[in-house]
CSV table of C-alpha atoms and ligand atoms in Angstrom, one decimal:
chain,number,residue,atom,x,y,z
A,1,UNK,CA,22.8,125.5,45.5
A,2,UNK,CA,25.3,122.6,45.4
A,3,UNK,CA,24.5,119.9,42.8
A,4,UNK,CA,24.1,117.5,45.7
A,5,UNK,CA,21.4,119.6,47.4
A,6,UNK,CA,19.7,120.2,44.1
A,7,UNK,CA,19.5,116.5,43.4
A,8,UNK,CA,18.3,115.8,46.9
A,9,UNK,CA,15.6,118.3,46.6
A,10,UNK,CA,14.4,117.5,43.2
A,11,UNK,CA,14.5,113.8,43.8
A,12,UNK,CA,12.3,114.3,46.9
A,13,UNK,CA,9.9,116.5,44.9
A,14,UNK,CA,9.7,114.0,42.1
A,15,UNK,CA,9.0,111.3,44.5
A,16,UNK,CA,6.3,113.3,46.2
A,17,UNK,CA,4.8,114.4,42.9
A,18,UNK,CA,4.5,110.8,41.8
A,19,UNK,CA,2.7,109.9,45.0
A,20,UNK,CA,0.3,112.8,44.7
A,21,UNK,CA,-0.5,111.6,41.2
A,22,UNK,CA,-0.8,108.0,42.2
A,23,UNK,CA,-4.4,107.8,43.4
A,24,UNK,CA,-4.4,104.3,44.5
A,25,UNK,CA,-2.6,102.9,41.4
A,26,UNK,CA,-1.9,99.6,43.2
A,27,UNK,CA,-4.3,99.8,46.1
A,28,UNK,CA,-2.3,102.5,47.9
A,29,UNK,CA,-3.9,105.9,48.7
A,30,UNK,CA,-1.7,108.7,47.9
A,31,UNK,CA,0.7,109.3,50.8
A,32,UNK,CA,-0.4,106.2,52.7
A,33,UNK,CA,2.4,104.2,54.0
A,34,UNK,CA,3.7,101.0,52.4
A,35,UNK,CA,3.8,98.6,55.3
A,36,UNK,CA,7.3,97.1,55.2
A,37,UNK,CA,8.9,94.1,57.0
A,38,UNK,CA,12.6,93.6,57.5
A,39,UNK,CA,13.7,90.0,57.2
A,40,UNK,CA,17.3,89.7,58.7
A,41,UNK,CA,17.7,92.4,61.3
A,42,UNK,CA,21.5,92.8,60.8
A,43,UNK,CA,23.9,95.5,59.8
A,44,UNK,CA,22.9,96.1,56.3
A,45,UNK,CA,19.2,95.3,56.8
A,46,UNK,CA,18.8,97.7,59.6
A,47,UNK,CA,20.6,100.5,57.6
A,48,UNK,CA,18.5,100.0,54.5
A,49,UNK,CA,15.1,99.7,56.3
A,50,UNK,CA,16.0,102.8,58.3
A,51,UNK,CA,16.8,104.7,55.1
A,52,UNK,CA,13.5,103.4,53.6
A,53,UNK,CA,11.7,104.8,56.7
A,54,UNK,CA,13.4,108.2,56.5
A,55,UNK,CA,13.3,108.7,52.8
A,56,UNK,CA,10.1,107.1,51.5
A,57,UNK,CA,6.5,106.4,52.6
A,58,UNK,CA,7.6,102.9,53.7
A,59,UNK,CA,6.9,102.2,57.4
A,60,UNK,CA,8.6,99.3,59.2
A,61,UNK,CA,5.7,97.3,60.8
A,62,UNK,CA,7.2,93.9,61.1
A,63,UNK,CA,10.5,92.2,61.8
A,64,UNK,CA,11.8,88.7,61.4
A,65,UNK,CA,15.2,87.1,62.4
A,66,UNK,CA,16.4,83.6,63.2
A,67,UNK,CA,18.0,84.9,66.4
A,68,UNK,CA,16.2,86.6,69.4
A,69,UNK,CA,19.0,89.0,70.2
A,70,UNK,CA,18.9,90.4,66.6
A,71,UNK,CA,15.1,90.6,66.7
A,72,UNK,CA,15.2,92.4,70.0
A,73,UNK,CA,17.9,94.9,68.8
A,74,UNK,CA,15.8,95.5,65.6
A,75,UNK,CA,12.7,96.1,67.7
A,76,UNK,CA,14.5,98.7,69.9
A,77,UNK,CA,15.9,100.4,66.9
A,78,UNK,CA,12.7,100.6,64.8
A,79,UNK,CA,10.6,101.7,67.8
A,80,UNK,CA,12.9,104.6,68.1
A,81,UNK,CA,12.9,105.3,64.3
A,82,UNK,CA,9.1,105.1,64.2
A,83,UNK,CA,8.8,107.4,67.3
A,84,UNK,CA,11.0,110.0,65.7
A,85,UNK,CA,8.8,109.9,62.6
A,86,UNK,CA,5.6,110.1,64.7
A,87,UNK,CA,4.6,106.5,63.9
A,88,UNK,CA,3.4,103.7,66.2
A,89,UNK,CA,5.7,101.3,67.9
A,90,UNK,CA,6.0,97.7,66.6
A,91,UNK,CA,3.2,95.3,67.4
A,92,UNK,CA,4.5,92.1,69.2
A,93,UNK,CA,2.4,90.0,66.9
A,94,UNK,CA,4.4,91.2,64.0
A,95,UNK,CA,7.8,90.0,65.4
A,96,UNK,CA,8.9,86.6,64.1
A,97,UNK,CA,11.8,84.5,65.4
A,98,UNK,CA,13.5,81.3,64.4
A,99,UNK,CA,14.0,79.2,61.2
A,100,UNK,CA,10.3,79.6,60.1
A,101,UNK,CA,10.2,83.3,60.7
A,102,UNK,CA,10.4,84.1,57.0
A,103,UNK,CA,7.3,81.9,56.3
A,104,UNK,CA,5.3,83.4,59.1
A,105,UNK,CA,6.2,86.8,57.9
A,106,UNK,CA,5.3,86.1,54.4
A,107,UNK,CA,1.9,84.8,55.6
A,108,UNK,CA,1.2,88.1,57.4
A,109,UNK,CA,-1.7,90.1,56.0
A,110,UNK,CA,-0.4,93.2,57.7
A,111,UNK,CA,2.7,93.4,55.4
A,112,UNK,CA,2.9,94.8,51.8
A,113,UNK,CA,6.6,94.7,51.2
A,114,UNK,CA,9.5,92.5,52.5
A,115,UNK,CA,13.1,93.6,52.6
A,116,UNK,CA,15.3,90.4,52.5
A,117,UNK,CA,18.6,91.1,54.2
A,118,UNK,CA,19.5,87.6,55.3
A,119,UNK,CA,22.9,85.9,54.3
A,120,UNK,CA,23.0,85.1,50.6
A,121,UNK,CA,22.5,81.4,51.0
A,122,UNK,CA,18.9,82.1,52.0
A,123,UNK,CA,18.0,84.8,49.5
A,124,UNK,CA,16.3,82.6,46.9
A,125,UNK,CA,14.3,80.5,49.4
A,126,UNK,CA,13.2,83.7,51.2
A,127,UNK,CA,12.3,85.3,47.9
A,128,UNK,CA,10.2,82.3,46.9
A,129,UNK,CA,8.1,82.6,50.1
A,130,UNK,CA,7.7,86.4,49.8
A,131,UNK,CA,6.8,86.3,46.1
A,132,UNK,CA,4.3,83.3,46.5
A,133,UNK,CA,2.6,85.4,49.2
A,134,UNK,CA,2.1,88.3,46.8
A,135,UNK,CA,4.4,90.7,48.6
A,136,UNK,CA,6.6,93.4,47.0
A,137,UNK,CA,10.2,92.4,47.6
A,138,UNK,CA,13.5,94.3,48.0
A,139,UNK,CA,16.1,91.5,48.0
A,140,UNK,CA,19.7,92.1,48.7
A,141,UNK,CA,22.2,90.8,46.2
A,142,UNK,CA,23.4,88.1,45.2
A,143,UNK,CA,20.5,86.5,43.6
A,144,UNK,CA,21.7,83.0,44.6
A,145,UNK,CA,25.1,81.6,45.6
A,146,UNK,CA,25.2,78.7,43.1
A,147,UNK,CA,23.7,77.8,39.7
A,148,UNK,CA,20.9,75.7,41.2
A,149,UNK,CA,19.7,78.7,43.2
A,150,UNK,CA,20.1,81.1,40.4
A,151,UNK,CA,17.9,78.8,38.1
A,152,UNK,CA,15.3,78.6,41.0
A,153,UNK,CA,15.3,82.4,41.1
A,154,UNK,CA,14.5,82.6,37.3
A,155,UNK,CA,11.5,80.3,37.9
A,156,UNK,CA,10.4,82.5,40.8
A,157,UNK,CA,10.7,85.5,38.4
A,158,UNK,CA,8.1,84.0,36.1
A,159,UNK,CA,5.6,83.8,39.0
A,160,UNK,CA,5.9,87.5,39.9
A,161,UNK,CA,2.4,89.0,39.5
A,162,UNK,CA,1.8,92.0,37.3
A,163,UNK,CA,1.0,94.1,40.3
A,164,UNK,CA,4.0,92.9,42.3
A,165,UNK,CA,7.4,94.8,42.3
A,166,UNK,CA,10.7,93.1,43.1
A,167,UNK,CA,14.0,94.9,43.3
A,168,UNK,CA,17.5,93.5,43.8
A,169,UNK,CA,20.0,95.5,46.0
A,170,UNK,CA,22.3,96.9,43.3
A,171,UNK,CA,22.1,100.5,44.7
A,172,UNK,CA,25.3,101.6,42.9
A,173,UNK,CA,23.3,102.0,39.7
A,174,UNK,CA,21.3,104.6,41.4
A,175,UNK,CA,24.2,106.7,42.8
A,176,UNK,CA,23.7,110.1,41.0
A,177,UNK,CA,27.3,110.4,39.7
A,178,UNK,CA,27.3,106.8,38.4
A,179,UNK,CA,23.9,107.0,36.9
A,180,UNK,CA,25.0,110.2,35.1
A,181,UNK,CA,28.2,108.8,33.7
A,182,UNK,CA,26.6,105.5,32.7
A,183,UNK,CA,24.1,107.3,30.7
A,184,UNK,CA,26.9,109.2,28.8
A,185,UNK,CA,28.9,106.0,28.2
A,186,UNK,CA,25.8,104.1,27.0
A,187,UNK,CA,25.1,107.1,24.5
A,188,UNK,CA,28.7,106.5,23.1
A,189,UNK,CA,30.9,109.0,24.8
A,190,UNK,CA,33.8,106.6,24.8
A,191,UNK,CA,33.4,105.4,21.2
A,192,UNK,CA,34.1,101.7,20.8
A,193,UNK,CA,34.9,100.3,24.3
A,194,UNK,CA,37.9,98.0,24.2
A,195,UNK,CA,38.6,97.1,27.8
A,196,UNK,CA,37.8,97.7,31.4
A,197,UNK,CA,40.0,97.6,34.4
A,198,UNK,CA,38.0,97.0,37.6
A,199,UNK,CA,38.9,96.5,41.3
A,200,UNK,CA,37.5,96.1,44.8
A,201,UNK,CA,40.1,96.3,47.6
A,202,UNK,CA,38.5,95.9,51.0
A,203,UNK,CA,39.8,95.3,54.5
A,204,UNK,CA,39.2,92.1,56.4
A,205,UNK,CA,35.7,91.7,57.9
A,206,UNK,CA,35.4,91.6,61.7
A,207,UNK,CA,34.6,88.5,63.6
A,208,UNK,CA,31.2,88.3,65.3
A,209,UNK,CA,31.3,86.6,68.6
A,210,UNK,CA,28.2,85.6,70.5
A,211,UNK,CA,28.2,84.1,74.1
A,212,UNK,CA,27.4,80.4,74.1
A,213,UNK,CA,27.3,80.1,70.2
A,214,UNK,CA,28.0,76.6,69.0
A,215,UNK,CA,29.8,75.8,65.7
A,216,UNK,CA,26.7,76.3,63.5
A,217,UNK,CA,25.7,79.5,65.1
A,218,UNK,CA,29.2,80.8,64.8
A,219,UNK,CA,29.1,80.0,61.1
A,220,UNK,CA,25.8,81.8,60.6
A,221,UNK,CA,26.9,84.9,62.5
A,222,UNK,CA,30.2,84.9,60.5
A,223,UNK,CA,28.6,83.9,57.3
A,224,UNK,CA,30.8,86.3,55.3
A,225,UNK,CA,33.8,84.0,55.8
A,226,UNK,CA,31.8,80.9,54.5
A,227,UNK,CA,31.6,80.1,50.8
A,228,UNK,CA,28.3,78.2,51.1
A,229,UNK,CA,26.6,80.9,53.1
A,230,UNK,CA,28.0,83.9,51.2
A,231,UNK,CA,29.0,82.7,47.8
A,232,UNK,CA,32.6,83.9,48.5
A,233,UNK,CA,33.8,87.5,48.2
A,234,UNK,CA,33.5,87.6,44.3
A,235,UNK,CA,29.8,86.6,44.4
A,236,UNK,CA,28.8,88.4,47.6
A,237,UNK,CA,30.7,91.7,47.6
A,238,UNK,CA,32.7,92.2,44.4
A,239,UNK,CA,29.4,91.7,42.6
A,240,UNK,CA,28.6,95.4,42.8
A,241,UNK,CA,31.4,96.2,40.4
A,242,UNK,CA,30.7,93.3,38.0
A,243,UNK,CA,27.2,94.4,37.9
A,244,UNK,CA,28.3,97.9,36.8
A,245,UNK,CA,30.3,96.3,34.0
A,246,UNK,CA,27.3,94.2,32.9
A,247,UNK,CA,24.9,97.2,33.1
A,248,UNK,CA,27.2,99.7,31.3
A,249,UNK,CA,28.1,97.2,28.6
A,250,UNK,CA,24.6,96.0,28.3
A,251,UNK,CA,26.0,92.4,28.2
A,252,UNK,CA,27.2,89.6,30.3
A,253,UNK,CA,30.6,87.9,30.1
A,254,UNK,CA,31.1,84.9,27.7
A,255,UNK,CA,33.9,83.3,29.6
A,256,UNK,CA,36.4,83.8,32.4
A,257,UNK,CA,39.9,82.8,33.5
A,258,UNK,CA,40.8,83.4,37.1
A,259,UNK,CA,43.3,82.9,40.0
A,260,UNK,CA,43.1,83.7,43.6
A,261,UNK,CA,43.4,82.1,47.0
A,262,UNK,CA,43.7,82.6,50.7
A,263,UNK,CA,47.1,84.0,51.2
A,264,UNK,CA,46.7,86.1,54.5
A,265,UNK,CA,43.5,85.0,56.3
A,266,UNK,CA,43.8,82.2,58.8
A,267,UNK,CA,40.4,82.6,60.5
A,268,UNK,CA,37.5,80.2,60.2
A,269,UNK,CA,35.8,79.7,56.8
A,270,UNK,CA,36.8,79.0,53.3
A,271,UNK,CA,36.4,82.2,51.3
A,272,UNK,CA,39.3,83.4,49.4
A,273,UNK,CA,41.0,86.7,50.3
A,274,UNK,CA,41.9,87.6,46.8
A,275,UNK,CA,40.7,87.1,43.2
A,276,UNK,CA,42.1,88.0,39.8
A,277,UNK,CA,39.6,87.4,37.0
A,278,UNK,CA,39.8,88.1,33.3
A,279,UNK,CA,36.4,88.2,31.7
A,280,UNK,CA,35.7,88.2,27.9
A,281,UNK,CA,32.5,90.1,26.9
A,282,UNK,CA,30.9,90.2,23.5
A,283,UNK,CA,32.6,92.4,20.8
A,284,UNK,CA,35.9,91.3,22.3
A,285,UNK,CA,35.6,93.6,25.3
A,286,UNK,CA,38.1,92.5,28.0
A,287,UNK,CA,37.5,93.1,31.6
A,288,UNK,CA,40.2,92.6,34.1
A,289,UNK,CA,39.0,92.5,37.7
A,290,UNK,CA,41.1,92.3,40.9
A,291,UNK,CA,40.0,92.1,44.5
A,292,UNK,CA,41.3,91.5,48.0
A,293,UNK,CA,39.7,91.3,51.5
A,294,UNK,CA,42.2,91.3,54.2
A,295,UNK,CA,44.3,93.6,56.5
A,296,UNK,CA,42.8,96.1,58.8
A,297,UNK,CA,44.8,99.0,57.5
A,298,UNK,CA,42.9,102.1,56.6
A,299,UNK,CA,42.4,101.6,52.8
A,300,UNK,CA,39.4,100.9,50.7
A,301,UNK,CA,39.1,101.3,47.0
A,302,UNK,CA,36.5,100.1,44.5
A,303,UNK,CA,35.6,101.1,41.0
A,304,UNK,CA,36.2,100.6,37.3
A,305,UNK,CA,38.0,102.4,34.4
A,306,UNK,CA,36.6,102.0,30.9
A,307,UNK,CA,38.8,102.6,27.9
A,308,UNK,CA,37.4,103.4,24.4
A,309,UNK,CA,38.4,104.6,21.0
A,310,UNK,CA,37.3,108.2,21.8
A,311,UNK,CA,37.7,108.5,25.6
A,312,UNK,CA,38.2,106.8,28.9
A,313,UNK,CA,36.0,106.9,31.9
A,314,UNK,CA,36.9,106.7,35.6
A,315,UNK,CA,34.2,105.5,38.1
A,316,UNK,CA,35.4,105.1,41.7
A,317,UNK,CA,33.3,104.8,44.8
A,318,UNK,CA,35.4,107.7,46.1
A,319,UNK,CA,37.2,110.2,43.9
A,320,UNK,CA,36.5,112.1,40.7
A,321,UNK,CA,34.0,110.5,38.4
A,322,UNK,CA,35.0,111.7,35.0
A,323,UNK,CA,35.4,111.2,31.3
A,324,UNK,CA,38.6,112.1,29.4
A,325,UNK,CA,38.8,112.5,25.7
A,326,UNK,CA,36.6,113.9,23.0
A,327,UNK,CA,33.6,114.2,25.3
A,328,UNK,CA,35.4,115.5,28.5
A,329,UNK,CA,33.1,115.6,31.4
A,330,UNK,CA,33.3,115.3,35.2
A,331,UNK,CA,30.7,115.1,38.1
A,332,UNK,CA,31.0,118.4,39.9
A,333,UNK,CA,31.0,117.1,43.5
A,334,UNK,CA,33.2,114.2,43.0
A,335,UNK,CA,36.1,116.3,41.8
A,336,UNK,CA,36.4,117.6,45.4
A,337,UNK,CA,36.5,114.1,46.9
A,338,UNK,CA,39.6,112.0,47.0
A,339,UNK,CA,40.1,108.3,46.6
A,340,UNK,CA,42.6,108.4,49.5
A,341,UNK,CA,39.6,109.2,51.9
A,342,UNK,CA,37.6,106.1,50.7
A,343,UNK,CA,36.3,104.4,53.8
A,344,UNK,CA,34.8,100.9,53.9
A,345,UNK,CA,31.3,100.5,55.2
A,346,UNK,CA,30.2,97.0,56.0
A,347,UNK,CA,26.6,98.0,55.8
A,348,UNK,CA,27.0,99.7,52.4
A,349,UNK,CA,26.5,103.1,53.8
A,350,UNK,CA,29.2,104.8,51.8
A,351,UNK,CA,30.1,108.4,51.6
A,352,UNK,CA,31.4,110.2,48.5
A,353,UNK,CA,30.0,109.0,45.2
A,354,UNK,CA,27.7,106.5,46.8
A,355,UNK,CA,26.2,108.9,49.4
A,356,UNK,CA,22.7,109.0,47.8
A,357,UNK,CA,22.7,105.5,46.2
A,358,UNK,CA,20.5,103.8,48.8
A,359,UNK,CA,18.1,106.7,49.1
A,360,UNK,CA,17.5,107.0,45.4
A,361,UNK,CA,17.3,103.2,44.9
A,362,UNK,CA,14.6,103.0,47.7
A,363,UNK,CA,12.6,106.0,46.3
A,364,UNK,CA,12.6,104.4,42.8
A,365,UNK,CA,11.4,101.1,44.2
A,366,UNK,CA,8.7,102.7,46.4
A,367,UNK,CA,7.5,104.7,43.4
A,368,UNK,CA,7.3,101.5,41.4
A,369,UNK,CA,4.9,100.1,44.1
A,370,UNK,CA,2.8,103.2,44.6
A,371,UNK,CA,2.5,104.4,41.1
A,372,UNK,CA,4.0,101.7,38.9
A,373,UNK,CA,5.3,100.6,36.5
A,374,UNK,CA,6.4,97.7,38.7
A,375,UNK,CA,9.9,96.3,38.6
A,376,UNK,CA,11.0,92.7,38.2
A,377,UNK,CA,14.8,92.7,38.6
A,378,UNK,CA,15.2,89.0,39.4
A,379,UNK,CA,16.6,88.0,36.0
A,380,UNK,CA,19.1,90.9,35.8
A,381,UNK,CA,20.1,90.1,39.3
A,382,UNK,CA,20.6,86.4,38.3
A,383,UNK,CA,22.6,87.3,35.3
A,384,UNK,CA,25.1,89.4,37.4
A,385,UNK,CA,25.3,86.6,40.1
A,386,UNK,CA,26.1,84.0,37.5
A,387,UNK,CA,28.7,86.3,35.9
A,388,UNK,CA,30.5,86.3,39.4
A,389,UNK,CA,29.9,82.5,39.8
A,390,UNK,CA,31.7,82.0,36.4
A,391,UNK,CA,34.7,83.9,37.8
A,392,UNK,CA,34.6,81.8,41.0
A,393,UNK,CA,34.4,78.6,39.0
A,394,UNK,CA,37.3,79.5,36.8
A,395,UNK,CA,39.4,80.3,39.9
A,396,UNK,CA,38.5,77.2,41.8
A,397,UNK,CA,39.2,74.8,39.0
A,398,UNK,CA,42.3,76.7,37.7
A,399,UNK,CA,40.9,76.6,34.2
A,400,UNK,CA,38.8,78.7,31.9
A,401,UNK,CA,35.1,78.6,32.4
A,402,UNK,CA,32.5,79.5,29.8
A,403,UNK,CA,28.9,80.5,30.4
A,404,UNK,CA,27.6,77.1,28.9
A,405,UNK,CA,30.0,75.2,31.2
A,406,UNK,CA,28.8,77.2,34.2
A,407,UNK,CA,25.2,76.5,33.4
A,408,UNK,CA,25.8,72.8,32.9
A,409,UNK,CA,28.4,72.1,35.6
A,410,UNK,CA,28.5,75.0,38.0
A,411,UNK,CA,29.3,73.9,41.5
A,412,UNK,CA,26.4,73.7,44.0
A,413,UNK,CA,26.6,74.2,47.8
A,414,UNK,CA,24.8,72.8,50.8
A,415,UNK,CA,24.1,74.6,54.0
A,416,UNK,CA,25.6,71.8,56.1
A,417,UNK,CA,23.5,72.4,59.2
A,418,UNK,CA,20.0,71.8,60.4
A,419,UNK,CA,18.4,75.2,61.2
A,420,UNK,CA,15.7,73.5,63.3
A,421,UNK,CA,18.2,73.7,66.2
A,422,UNK,CA,17.4,77.4,66.3
A,423,UNK,CA,13.7,77.0,66.7
B,1,NAD,N1,24.0,96.2,48.9
B,1,NAD,C1,25.0,96.4,49.8
B,1,NAD,O1,25.8,97.4,49.6
B,1,NAD,C2,25.2,95.4,50.8
B,1,NAD,C3,26.1,95.8,51.9
B,1,NAD,C4,26.3,94.9,52.9
B,1,NAD,C5,25.6,93.7,52.9
B,1,NAD,N2,24.7,93.4,51.9
B,1,NAD,C6,23.9,92.2,51.9
B,1,NAD,O2,23.0,92.2,52.9
B,1,NAD,C7,22.7,90.9,53.5
B,1,NAD,C8,22.9,91.0,55.0
B,1,NAD,O3,24.2,91.4,55.3
B,1,NAD,P1,24.5,92.0,56.8
B,1,NAD,O4,25.9,92.5,56.6
B,1,NAD,O5,23.5,92.8,57.3
B,1,NAD,O6,24.7,90.6,57.6
B,1,NAD,P2,24.3,90.5,59.2
B,1,NAD,O7,24.9,89.2,59.6
B,1,NAD,O8,24.7,91.7,60.0
B,1,NAD,O9,22.7,90.3,59.2
B,1,NAD,C9,22.1,89.1,58.7
B,1,NAD,C10,20.9,88.9,59.6
B,1,NAD,O10,20.1,87.8,59.1
B,1,NAD,C11,19.8,86.9,60.2
B,1,NAD,N3,19.6,85.6,59.6
B,1,NAD,C12,20.6,84.7,59.3
B,1,NAD,N4,20.0,83.6,58.9
B,1,NAD,C13,18.7,83.7,58.9
B,1,NAD,C14,17.6,82.9,58.5
B,1,NAD,N5,17.8,81.7,57.9
B,1,NAD,N6,16.3,83.4,58.7
B,1,NAD,C15,16.1,84.7,59.2
B,1,NAD,N7,17.1,85.5,59.6
B,1,NAD,C16,18.4,85.0,59.4
B,1,NAD,C17,21.0,87.1,61.2
B,1,NAD,O11,20.6,86.7,62.5
B,1,NAD,C18,21.2,88.6,61.1
B,1,NAD,O12,20.5,89.3,62.0
B,1,NAD,C19,23.7,90.0,52.8
B,1,NAD,O13,23.0,89.3,51.7
B,1,NAD,C20,24.7,90.9,52.2
B,1,NAD,O14,25.3,90.4,51.0
B,1,NAD,C21,24.6,94.3,50.9
């Protein structure tokens, strides 16, 4: 049996066993569905909710989106998914559209769990409504696009009830090869870690056109290009790699210096197309991070390399995941993959080392709801988001930024449009 198949099978069994043992730990009968809702029926949201449906006992029963075309596409898709799983079609009463859709969804008594997959600017506001309504929440990263939102998220974290579970969408931590190597590094396989070299080289994102869309709607549909809506590429996308640095080091950066800019992109929006950030972590650990997001040539690479006194670790999205040195080790399946085949996936549906990241993340989250113990990942999500914001701040002001300066003077962003026009 290939290691991948083995993990797939044992992970499924483990999940099933936990369910059988659960006996209504949090009000769920063993094997009864967790009634889930998708807020933001776009690319990533649809992928993740489909994966929840196929890999866990979660069943999509409700949808919400600001735009009717996205809601209708979501309905068609999940009716099909539910049909293939022998489940009922969506009830029209549980389809919510417009700028208040998130509140109507949160108020629904027919929903146990809400998956928030709206653009980053809205995450914290939508999280607040879902947590206040007592729902379990799976919220996409980032946990806020500015310091004000991040602090608000920390307040929300305090109000999560002891029976509520909240996850933040850092699925890379759950990718089996990454989870395995992280465990070894945390146990000391590299000796004293001195430095990390990390990178995220992505192609340009594609324009999303919609007939009759005005300027605000165009911005909303192309939120990835817009700093207020996305947080910029460092906070929105590169955050996965910074999160791995924080998680593996068990620390957050103390300060950052950065450069970057918009050297190639000429389309609408104000996000930079490249960043170079140097972070200083406790114990004098240096992290050098570089990213770009432009060009449509066939190339995507993301990952990190850690260097320590006893060994070095290589953790790419695609290609061998391995440790060199005194405790030499490699992940069996990744040795056969090549970084040259790395393909970008706008919905996060990566192959190679991330192939099972979403599935395992979702199973762990649903287990936390069904059997406990519950999760509350908001504060950890905020810490990583703030780390990225510190890099952005240092870049934008062309000057070193410390954590204390970020907390005191981090920039804030306004939406700059009235969503009531989409009622
Ligand atoms: N974890 C990952 O690997 C990963 C990968 C891709 C995207 N993401 C995250 O997922 C989220 C969604 O990204 P996407 O690529 O699916 O974007 P998308 O534009 O395809 O989807 C966003 C959806 O939200 C809807 N929406 C926008 N504003 C709304 C509002 N105020 N209320 C209700 N609905 C609203 C849009 O109409 C759209 O259907 C983002 O936060 C992004 O950072 C995570």
